[in-house]
Coordinates of C-alpha atoms and ligand atoms in Angstrom, one line a residue:
M1 CA -0.1 0.1 -0.2
F2 CA 2.6 2.4 0.9
N3 CA 4.9 1.5 -1.9
I4 CA 7.2 4.9 -3.1
D5 CA 7.7 5.3 -6.3
R6 CA 10.4 7.3 -6.8
K7 CA 9.9 8.3 -10.7
S8 CA 6.4 8.9 -10.2
L9 CA 5.9 12.9 -10.5
K10 CA 3.7 13.3 -7.0
F11 CA 7.5 11.9 -5.1
K12 CA 9.2 14.1 -7.3
M13 CA 7.3 17.2 -7.1
W14 CA 6.8 16.9 -3.9
T15 CA 11.1 16.2 -3.6
Y16 CA 11.3 19.4 -5.8
F17 CA 8.6 21.4 -2.9
I18 CA 10.4 20.6 0.1
I19 CA 13.8 21.2 -1.7
F20 CA 12.7 24.5 -2.5
A21 CA 11.0 25.7 0.9
A22 CA 14.3 24.3 2.5
A23 CA 16.5 26.6 0.6
I24 CA 14.2 29.4 1.4
M25 CA 14.1 28.5 4.5
L26 CA 18.2 28.3 4.9
L27 CA 18.5 31.7 3.2
L28 CA 16.1 33.1 6.1
W29 CA 18.4 31.5 8.6
L30 CA 21.3 32.7 7.6
L31 CA 20.4 36.2 7.0
Q32 CA 18.5 36.2 10.5
I33 CA 19.9 34.1 12.2
V34 CA 23.7 34.2 11.8
F35 CA 24.3 37.2 9.6
I36 CA 21.4 39.6 12.0
N37 CA 24.5 40.4 14.6
S38 CA 27.2 41.8 11.8
Y39 CA 24.7 42.7 9.8
Y40 CA 23.4 45.0 13.1
E41 CA 27.0 46.0 14.2
T42 CA 27.7 47.1 10.0
M43 CA 24.2 49.1 10.8
K44 CA 25.3 51.1 13.6
T45 CA 28.8 51.7 12.6
N46 CA 27.8 53.1 9.2
E47 CA 25.6 55.3 11.8
I48 CA 28.3 56.4 14.1
K49 CA 30.8 57.1 11.6
R50 CA 28.2 59.0 9.7
I51 CA 27.3 61.5 12.6
G52 CA 30.6 61.4 13.8
N53 CA 32.1 62.9 10.1
S54 CA 29.5 65.3 10.2
L55 CA 29.9 66.8 13.4
V56 CA 33.7 67.3 12.5
R57 CA 31.9 69.0 9.2
E58 CA 30.2 71.3 11.3
Y59 CA 33.2 71.8 14.0
G60 CA 33.8 75.3 13.9
K61 CA 30.5 76.7 12.8
E62 CA 27.9 78.8 14.8
G63 CA 25.8 77.1 16.6
F64 CA 28.0 73.8 16.8
E65 CA 27.4 73.0 20.5
D66 CA 23.8 73.0 19.9
L67 CA 24.1 70.4 17.2
L68 CA 26.4 68.4 19.8
Y69 CA 23.3 68.1 22.3
T70 CA 20.6 67.4 20.2
T71 CA 22.1 64.9 18.3
S72 CA 23.6 63.3 21.4
L73 CA 20.0 63.1 22.4
N74 CA 18.4 62.1 19.4
E75 CA 20.4 59.3 19.0
G76 CA 21.1 58.4 22.4
I77 CA 24.2 58.4 22.2
V78 CA 27.5 59.8 24.2
I79 CA 29.4 62.5 22.8
N80 CA 32.3 64.0 24.0
I81 CA 35.2 66.7 22.6
L82 CA 38.2 66.1 24.6
D83 CA 41.4 68.2 24.5
Q84 CA 45.4 66.7 24.0
E85 CA 45.6 65.6 27.7
G86 CA 42.1 63.5 27.7
R87 CA 40.5 66.4 29.7
L88 CA 36.7 66.8 28.9
V89 CA 36.0 70.1 27.1
Y90 CA 32.5 69.8 26.1
P91 CA 29.8 68.6 28.1
L92 CA 30.8 70.9 31.0
D93 CA 29.0 71.1 33.5
L94 CA 29.0 74.5 36.0
I95 CA 30.8 73.0 38.3
D96 CA 33.4 70.7 35.9
I97 CA 34.4 74.1 34.7
I98 CA 36.9 74.1 38.1
I99 CA 38.2 70.8 37.9
Q100 CA 37.8 69.1 34.3
P101 CA 37.4 65.4 34.1
R102 CA 39.2 63.6 32.6
L103 CA 38.7 60.5 30.4
D104 CA 40.1 56.9 32.4
Y105 CA 43.9 57.1 31.3
R106 CA 43.8 53.8 30.1
L107 CA 40.7 54.6 27.7
Y108 CA 41.9 57.0 26.1
M109 CA 45.1 55.8 25.4
E110 CA 44.1 53.0 23.8
F111 CA 41.9 56.1 22.1
L112 CA 45.2 57.5 20.6
V113 CA 46.5 54.6 19.6
N114 CA 43.4 53.8 17.9
L115 CA 43.5 57.3 16.2
S116 CA 47.3 57.2 15.1
K117 CA 46.1 54.7 12.6
A118 CA 43.0 56.3 11.2
E119 CA 43.1 57.1 7.6
N120 CA 41.0 59.2 7.2
N121 CA 41.5 61.6 10.1
Y122 CA 38.6 59.7 12.1
V123 CA 38.4 55.8 13.4
V124 CA 35.4 53.7 14.4
Y125 CA 36.2 50.8 16.9
T126 CA 34.4 48.3 19.3
R127 CA 35.5 48.0 22.9
E128 CA 34.5 45.3 24.9
D129 CA 33.8 46.2 28.8
P130 CA 33.6 43.9 31.7
R131 CA 31.2 45.7 33.5
L132 CA 29.0 45.8 30.9
E133 CA 26.9 43.2 29.3
N134 CA 27.7 44.7 25.3
P135 CA 30.6 45.6 23.7
T136 CA 30.4 49.3 23.1
L137 CA 31.2 51.1 19.8
I138 CA 33.5 54.3 19.6
Y139 CA 34.1 56.7 17.3
G140 CA 37.1 59.2 17.3
A141 CA 38.1 62.2 15.1
I142 CA 40.8 65.1 15.3
L143 CA 39.1 68.0 15.5
E144 CA 41.3 70.8 13.9
N145 CA 42.1 74.4 16.0
P146 CA 43.8 76.8 13.3
Q147 CA 45.3 78.6 17.1
G148 CA 46.0 76.5 19.6
S149 CA 45.9 72.3 20.0
N150 CA 44.0 70.1 18.4
Y151 CA 40.9 69.1 20.0
F152 CA 39.4 65.2 19.4
L153 CA 35.9 64.1 19.0
Y154 CA 34.8 61.1 20.7
I155 CA 32.0 59.3 20.7
K156 CA 30.0 56.1 22.6
S157 CA 27.8 54.3 21.8
T158 CA 26.3 50.3 23.1
L159 CA 25.3 47.4 21.0
Q160 CA 22.3 47.1 21.9
P161 CA 20.9 43.7 22.2
I162 CA 19.2 41.9 20.0
D163 CA 19.0 38.7 21.3
S164 CA 15.8 38.7 22.3
T165 CA 15.0 39.8 18.5
V166 CA 16.5 36.5 17.6
N167 CA 15.0 34.6 19.8
V168 CA 11.6 36.3 18.9
L169 CA 12.5 35.5 15.2
K170 CA 14.0 31.5 15.5
D171 CA 11.0 30.7 16.5
Q172 CA 9.0 32.6 14.1
L173 CA 11.0 30.5 11.6
L174 CA 10.7 27.7 13.5
M175 CA 7.1 27.6 12.6
V176 CA 7.3 29.5 8.9
T177 CA 9.5 26.7 8.3
A178 CA 7.1 23.5 9.7
I179 CA 4.2 25.1 7.7
S180 CA 5.9 25.5 4.6
F181 CA 7.0 21.9 4.7
V182 CA 3.4 21.0 5.6
L183 CA 2.3 23.4 2.5
A184 CA 4.5 21.9 0.0
L185 CA 3.3 18.4 1.1
I186 CA -0.3 19.1 0.3
L187 CA 0.2 21.2 -2.6
S188 CA 2.5 19.4 -4.3
F189 CA 0.0 16.2 -3.6
I190 CA -2.4 18.4 -5.4
I191 CA -0.8 20.0 -8.4
A192 CA 0.7 16.5 -8.9
G193 CA -2.6 15.2 -9.1
K194 CA -3.4 17.9 -11.3
F195 CA -1.0 17.0 -13.4
T196 CA -0.9 13.0 -13.7
R197 CA -4.8 12.5 -13.6
P198 CA -4.8 13.8 -17.5
I199 CA -2.1 11.5 -18.5
E200 CA -3.0 8.5 -16.3
N201 CA -6.3 8.9 -18.8
I202 CA -4.7 9.0 -21.2
T203 CA -2.5 6.0 -20.6
E204 CA -5.6 4.0 -19.6
A205 CA -6.9 5.5 -23.7
A206 CA -3.9 4.6 -25.8
K207 CA -4.2 1.0 -24.0
K208 CA -8.0 0.8 -25.2
L209 CA -6.6 2.3 -28.5
A210 CA -3.3 -0.4 -28.7
E211 CA -6.2 -3.3 -28.4
G212 CA -7.9 -2.1 -31.6
N213 CA -10.6 0.0 -30.1
Y214 CA -10.3 3.4 -32.6
N215 CA -13.1 4.8 -31.8
I216 CA -11.5 6.2 -28.0
Q217 CA -11.1 9.7 -27.8
F218 CA -8.2 11.0 -25.9
E219 CA -9.4 13.9 -23.2
K220 CA -7.8 16.9 -22.4
G221 CA -7.4 18.5 -19.1
Y222 CA -5.9 21.3 -17.0
Y223 CA -3.2 22.8 -18.9
T224 CA -2.1 23.4 -22.4
E225 CA 0.4 20.5 -23.2
I226 CA -2.1 17.6 -22.5
D227 CA -4.4 19.6 -24.6
N228 CA -1.4 19.3 -27.6
L229 CA -0.9 16.2 -26.2
A230 CA -4.4 14.6 -26.9
D231 CA -5.2 16.4 -29.9
T232 CA -2.1 14.8 -31.5
L233 CA -3.1 11.7 -29.9
N234 CA -6.6 11.9 -31.0
F235 CA -5.8 13.0 -34.5
A236 CA -2.9 9.4 -35.0
T237 CA -5.6 7.9 -33.8
G238 CA -8.1 9.4 -36.7
E239 CA -5.0 8.6 -39.0
L240 CA -4.7 4.7 -37.6
S241 CA -8.5 3.7 -38.1
K242 CA -8.3 5.5 -41.5
T243 CA -5.2 3.4 -42.3
E244 CA -6.6 0.3 -41.0
E245 CA -10.2 1.1 -43.4
L246 CA -8.2 1.2 -46.0
R247 CA -6.4 -1.3 -45.1
R248 CA -9.2 -3.4 -45.1
D249 CA -10.6 -2.1 -47.9
L250 CA -7.2 -3.1 -50.1
I251 CA -7.6 -6.5 -48.8
A252 CA -11.0 -7.0 -50.6
N253 CA -9.7 -5.2 -53.7
V254 CA -6.4 -6.5 -53.8
S255 CA -8.0 -10.6 -53.3
H256 CA -10.8 -9.1 -55.7
D257 CA -8.1 -8.1 -58.1
L258 CA -5.9 -10.6 -58.0
R259 CA -9.0 -13.5 -57.9
T260 CA -10.7 -12.2 -61.5
P261 CA -6.8 -12.3 -63.8
L262 CA -6.3 -15.9 -61.9
T263 CA -9.6 -17.2 -62.3
L264 CA -9.2 -15.6 -65.8
I265 CA -6.3 -17.4 -66.5
K266 CA -7.4 -20.5 -65.1
S267 CA -10.2 -20.8 -67.3
Y268 CA -9.0 -20.0 -70.3
G269 CA -6.2 -22.1 -70.1
E270 CA -8.3 -25.4 -69.4
M271 CA -10.4 -24.3 -72.0
I272 CA -7.3 -24.2 -74.7
R273 CA -6.6 -27.4 -73.4
D274 CA -9.8 -28.6 -74.1
I275 CA -11.4 -27.3 -76.5
S276 CA -9.8 -25.0 -78.4
G277 CA -5.9 -26.5 -78.2
N278 CA -6.0 -27.3 -82.6
D279 CA -8.0 -24.0 -83.3
E280 CA -4.9 -22.0 -83.9
V281 CA -7.2 -18.8 -84.1
K282 CA -9.3 -18.8 -80.7
R283 CA -6.2 -19.9 -79.2
N284 CA -4.5 -17.3 -80.0
S285 CA -7.1 -15.1 -78.4
H286 CA -7.4 -17.4 -75.9
I287 CA -3.6 -16.6 -75.5
K288 CA -3.8 -13.4 -75.7
T289 CA -6.5 -12.7 -73.2
I290 CA -4.5 -14.9 -70.3
I291 CA -1.3 -12.4 -71.3
D292 CA -3.6 -9.7 -70.4
E293 CA -4.2 -10.6 -67.6
A294 CA -0.9 -11.8 -66.9
D295 CA -0.2 -8.1 -67.5
R296 CA -2.8 -6.8 -65.5
L297 CA -1.6 -9.1 -62.7
T298 CA 1.8 -7.5 -62.6
R299 CA 0.5 -4.2 -63.1
L300 CA -1.0 -4.4 -59.6
V301 CA 1.9 -6.2 -58.2
N302 CA 4.6 -3.7 -59.2
D303 CA 1.9 -0.7 -58.4
L304 CA 2.1 -2.1 -54.5
L305 CA 6.3 -2.4 -54.8
D306 CA 6.4 0.9 -56.1
L307 CA 4.1 2.3 -53.7
S308 CA 5.9 0.8 -50.4
K309 CA 9.1 1.5 -51.7
I310 CA 8.5 5.6 -52.2
Q311 CA 6.7 5.8 -48.9
S312 CA 9.5 3.9 -47.3
G313 CA 12.4 6.1 -49.1
I314 CA 14.2 3.3 -50.1
D315 CA 14.1 4.9 -53.7
K316 CA 15.4 8.0 -53.5
I317 CA 14.4 11.0 -55.7
K318 CA 18.1 11.7 -58.3
L319 CA 17.4 15.4 -59.4
N320 CA 18.4 16.2 -62.9
K321 CA 17.0 18.6 -65.6
F322 CA 15.1 17.4 -68.2
N323 CA 12.6 18.4 -70.6
I324 CA 9.5 17.5 -69.4
R325 CA 7.5 17.4 -73.0
E326 CA 9.9 14.8 -74.1
T327 CA 9.1 12.7 -71.4
T328 CA 5.3 13.1 -71.7
E329 CA 6.0 12.7 -75.3
R330 CA 7.3 9.3 -74.7
V331 CA 4.4 8.3 -71.9
L332 CA 1.4 9.7 -74.9
E333 CA 3.6 6.8 -76.8
R334 CA 2.5 4.5 -74.8
F335 CA -1.1 4.9 -74.9
H336 CA -0.9 4.3 -78.7
Y337 CA -3.6 1.4 -77.9
F338 CA -6.3 4.1 -76.7
K339 CA -5.7 6.5 -79.9
N340 CA -5.7 4.3 -82.3
E341 CA -7.9 1.6 -81.2
E342 CA -10.7 3.0 -78.5
G343 CA -11.1 6.9 -79.8
F344 CA -8.9 8.6 -77.1
V345 CA -7.9 12.5 -78.5
F346 CA -4.6 13.2 -76.9
T347 CA -3.8 17.0 -77.5
L348 CA -0.3 17.9 -76.0
N349 CA 0.1 22.1 -75.5
S350 CA 3.8 22.8 -74.7
P351 CA 6.5 25.0 -75.5
K352 CA 9.5 22.6 -77.4
K353 CA 11.3 23.1 -74.2
A354 CA 10.1 22.6 -70.9
M355 CA 13.0 21.9 -68.4
A356 CA 12.1 20.8 -64.8
L357 CA 14.6 19.9 -62.2
G358 CA 13.3 16.5 -61.1
D359 CA 13.6 12.6 -60.9
E360 CA 13.2 12.0 -64.6
E361 CA 12.1 8.0 -64.4
K362 CA 9.5 8.9 -61.2
I363 CA 7.9 12.2 -62.6
E364 CA 7.3 10.0 -66.0
Q365 CA 5.8 7.5 -63.4
V366 CA 3.8 10.3 -62.1
I367 CA 2.6 11.4 -65.7
Y368 CA 1.7 7.9 -66.6
N369 CA -0.3 7.8 -63.9
L370 CA -2.7 11.4 -64.7
I371 CA -3.3 10.0 -67.9
S372 CA -4.0 6.1 -67.2
N373 CA -6.7 7.8 -64.9
A374 CA -7.6 10.5 -67.2
V375 CA -8.4 7.9 -69.4
N376 CA -10.0 5.1 -67.1
Y377 CA -12.2 7.7 -65.7
S378 CA -13.3 9.1 -69.5
Q379 CA -16.8 7.6 -71.1
D380 CA -18.2 9.1 -73.9
E381 CA -15.7 12.6 -74.4
R382 CA -12.6 10.9 -74.9
E383 CA -11.2 13.9 -75.4
I384 CA -7.8 14.4 -73.1
V385 CA -5.6 18.2 -72.9
I386 CA -2.0 18.1 -71.6
N387 CA -0.7 21.7 -71.5
I388 CA 2.6 22.4 -69.7
L389 CA 3.5 26.1 -69.2
D390 CA 7.2 26.9 -68.8
R391 CA 7.1 29.8 -66.3
E392 CA 9.5 32.1 -64.9
E393 CA 10.6 30.0 -61.4
E394 CA 8.9 26.6 -62.5
V395 CA 7.0 24.4 -65.6
Y396 CA 3.6 23.9 -64.4
F397 CA 2.2 20.6 -65.6
E398 CA -1.9 19.7 -65.9
V399 CA -3.7 17.2 -67.4
I400 CA -7.5 17.4 -68.4
D401 CA -10.4 15.1 -69.3
R402 CA -14.1 15.0 -69.7
G403 CA -14.7 12.1 -67.7
V404 CA -17.0 11.3 -64.7
G405 CA -15.5 13.5 -62.5
I406 CA -15.0 13.6 -58.5
P407 CA -17.6 14.8 -55.8
K408 CA -16.4 17.6 -54.0
E409 CA -16.6 15.7 -50.8
E410 CA -14.2 12.7 -52.1
L411 CA -11.6 15.3 -53.3
P412 CA -9.5 15.0 -50.2
N413 CA -9.3 11.4 -50.0
I414 CA -8.3 10.6 -53.3
W415 CA -4.8 11.2 -52.4
D416 CA -4.8 7.9 -49.8
R417 CA -3.9 4.7 -49.9
Y418 CA -6.1 2.2 -51.9
Y419 CA -8.7 4.9 -51.9
K420 CA -11.8 4.5 -54.8
V421 CA -14.3 6.8 -54.8
D422 CA -16.5 3.8 -56.8
K423 CA -15.7 1.3 -54.2
R424 CA -16.4 -1.5 -56.8
A425 CA -15.0 0.0 -60.0
K426 CA -12.9 -2.7 -61.8
V427 CA -10.3 -0.3 -62.8
G428 CA -7.7 0.5 -60.7
T429 CA -6.8 -0.6 -57.1
G430 CA -6.7 2.9 -55.4
I431 CA -3.0 3.3 -55.5
G432 CA -2.1 5.3 -59.0
L433 CA -2.8 8.7 -56.9
S434 CA -0.8 7.7 -53.9
I435 CA 2.1 6.8 -55.9
V436 CA 1.7 10.7 -57.5
K437 CA 1.6 11.9 -54.0
S438 CA 4.5 10.3 -52.7
I439 CA 6.7 11.1 -55.8
L440 CA 5.3 15.1 -55.8
V441 CA 6.0 15.2 -51.6
A442 CA 9.4 13.9 -52.3
H443 CA 10.3 16.8 -54.7
K444 CA 8.8 19.3 -52.5
A445 CA 6.5 20.1 -55.4
Q446 CA 3.1 21.6 -55.2
F447 CA 0.2 19.8 -56.7
G448 CA -3.7 19.9 -57.3
V449 CA -7.1 18.5 -58.2
E450 CA -10.2 20.1 -59.7
S451 CA -13.5 18.3 -60.4
E452 CA -16.8 18.3 -61.4
L453 CA -18.8 15.6 -60.8
G454 CA -20.1 14.8 -64.8
K455 CA -18.2 17.2 -66.3
G456 CA -14.6 15.6 -66.1
S457 CA -11.0 16.8 -64.3
K458 CA -8.3 18.5 -63.5
F459 CA -4.8 17.2 -62.3
Y460 CA -1.6 19.8 -61.7
F461 CA 1.7 20.2 -60.1
T462 CA 4.2 21.9 -60.2
L463 CA 8.2 21.4 -60.8
R464 CA 11.2 24.2 -59.7
K465 CA 13.7 24.7 -63.0
Ligands
ADP1 P1 -7.4 3.9 -59.3 O1 -5.8 2.9 -59.3 O2 -8.2 3.1 -58.2 O3 -7.5 4.7 -60.4 P2 -6.1 6.1 -58.2 O4 -5.2 6.4 -56.9 O5 -5.4 6.6 -59.3 O6 -6.5 4.7 -58.1 O7 -7.0 7.0 -57.8 C1 -7.9 7.1 -56.9 C2 -9.3 7.2 -57.4 O8 -10.0 9.0 -57.5 C3 -9.9 6.3 -58.4 O9 -10.6 5.3 -57.8 C4 -11.2 7.4 -58.8 O10 -12.5 7.4 -58.3 C5 -10.5 8.8 -58.6 N1 -10.2 9.3 -59.7 C6 -8.7 9.7 -60.0 N2 -8.6 10.3 -61.4 C7 -9.7 10.6 -61.3 C8 -10.0 11.3 -62.9 N3 -9.0 11.6 -63.6 N4 -11.5 11.3 -62.8 C9 -12.1 10.9 -62.0 N5 -11.7 10.4 -61.1 C10 -10.6 9.9 -60.9

């Protein structure tokens, strides 16, 4: 039950939260507890330095004594002015004037020694007094008298105890630390829950998908990245189910396409054996059927092979410059049967030279497939027009037929593998256009189709030059 998965998001998140909280707490402890004394001392030192230096600047001006008086009271510090012998010059009470009090000899010597080491005419140092709980901070500076001997400015302040403050802070910090650890724990569980739930949902759905359930919907939740993942997976599922559907169609198509010629080949073979063996005319006609059907089979198998080769990238595109007009003429020669026997009219409009950049063999296949479709899907109107335009940056190619046309809603599908608009159509395997697409995509060419049901179709593509 209490099995902690160290790789789980919950555990990780919790660790990071704890580390984060601990780091903040550590920083606070360092600043508040460890450094507070030295921080306080530095502050105090700077303060006393500032006061002392400003007094030095004011020395000799009018109202100096008043300034000494107010500063001393306002800041809660002792300000003395001493003469060379350590006798008090300020502040003096009435009686003091008679016998000027002196600074304790040892204190005074120490003061002089420190002052003599001063670099900027002043010095700040601390001294420990066994009679006092806290060290005192002492500032000393020379007050220069133009006529007569110099005086000394002597300022004294205690470093107030801050231990009580530190103790209060310690208590508070302990509390804050405890609270933040608990909060980190709770927060990390809540947040990790929020993060993991959609992931768990998606995992569940993916398992169902793996079992072959293509109706699964990946749920979105809480944050963009998961939404994107769900979108991608939903798209992938859509594509998978399409492929699955196509695969099923293909098996139906291919087995149909294979069975028909095979049945024909077998029965015509039997007919030759049993009936027409000696009748040359009949025999030749039967043999022709056998050969035609075998050709059909070969074509089908070749198409399938071509497609998988192109799509798996075994067949690399080899770019060359070639005259696409000549390529087209070569393809058209292969359709002479349809021209001579079936009444097709092929019109090629093209400049003499239309140089394109591409894999000539592959483009020849594209042109062949497009014209072959135009022929296959023509009915009574048997005119097929091929236009080649030599443009500035590219060569444009189109095949126009006046055949059955394609319904608008089917247009995006016809490029899919095995897709046939008329599923029961005897001609075709639904592979031709997917070969066209694969080749043109590999060429990074633009291509497309315009079609109107019953009126005809136009397939086009462009190649770089
Ligand atoms: P097929 O071998 O079935 O012709 P294709 O991939 O070449 O396979 O074409 C896919 C489908 O697109 C065809 O089954 C047909 O329905 C439609 N199609 C392709 N070209 C044409 C065209 N010129 N006129 C009408 N329909 C076409």
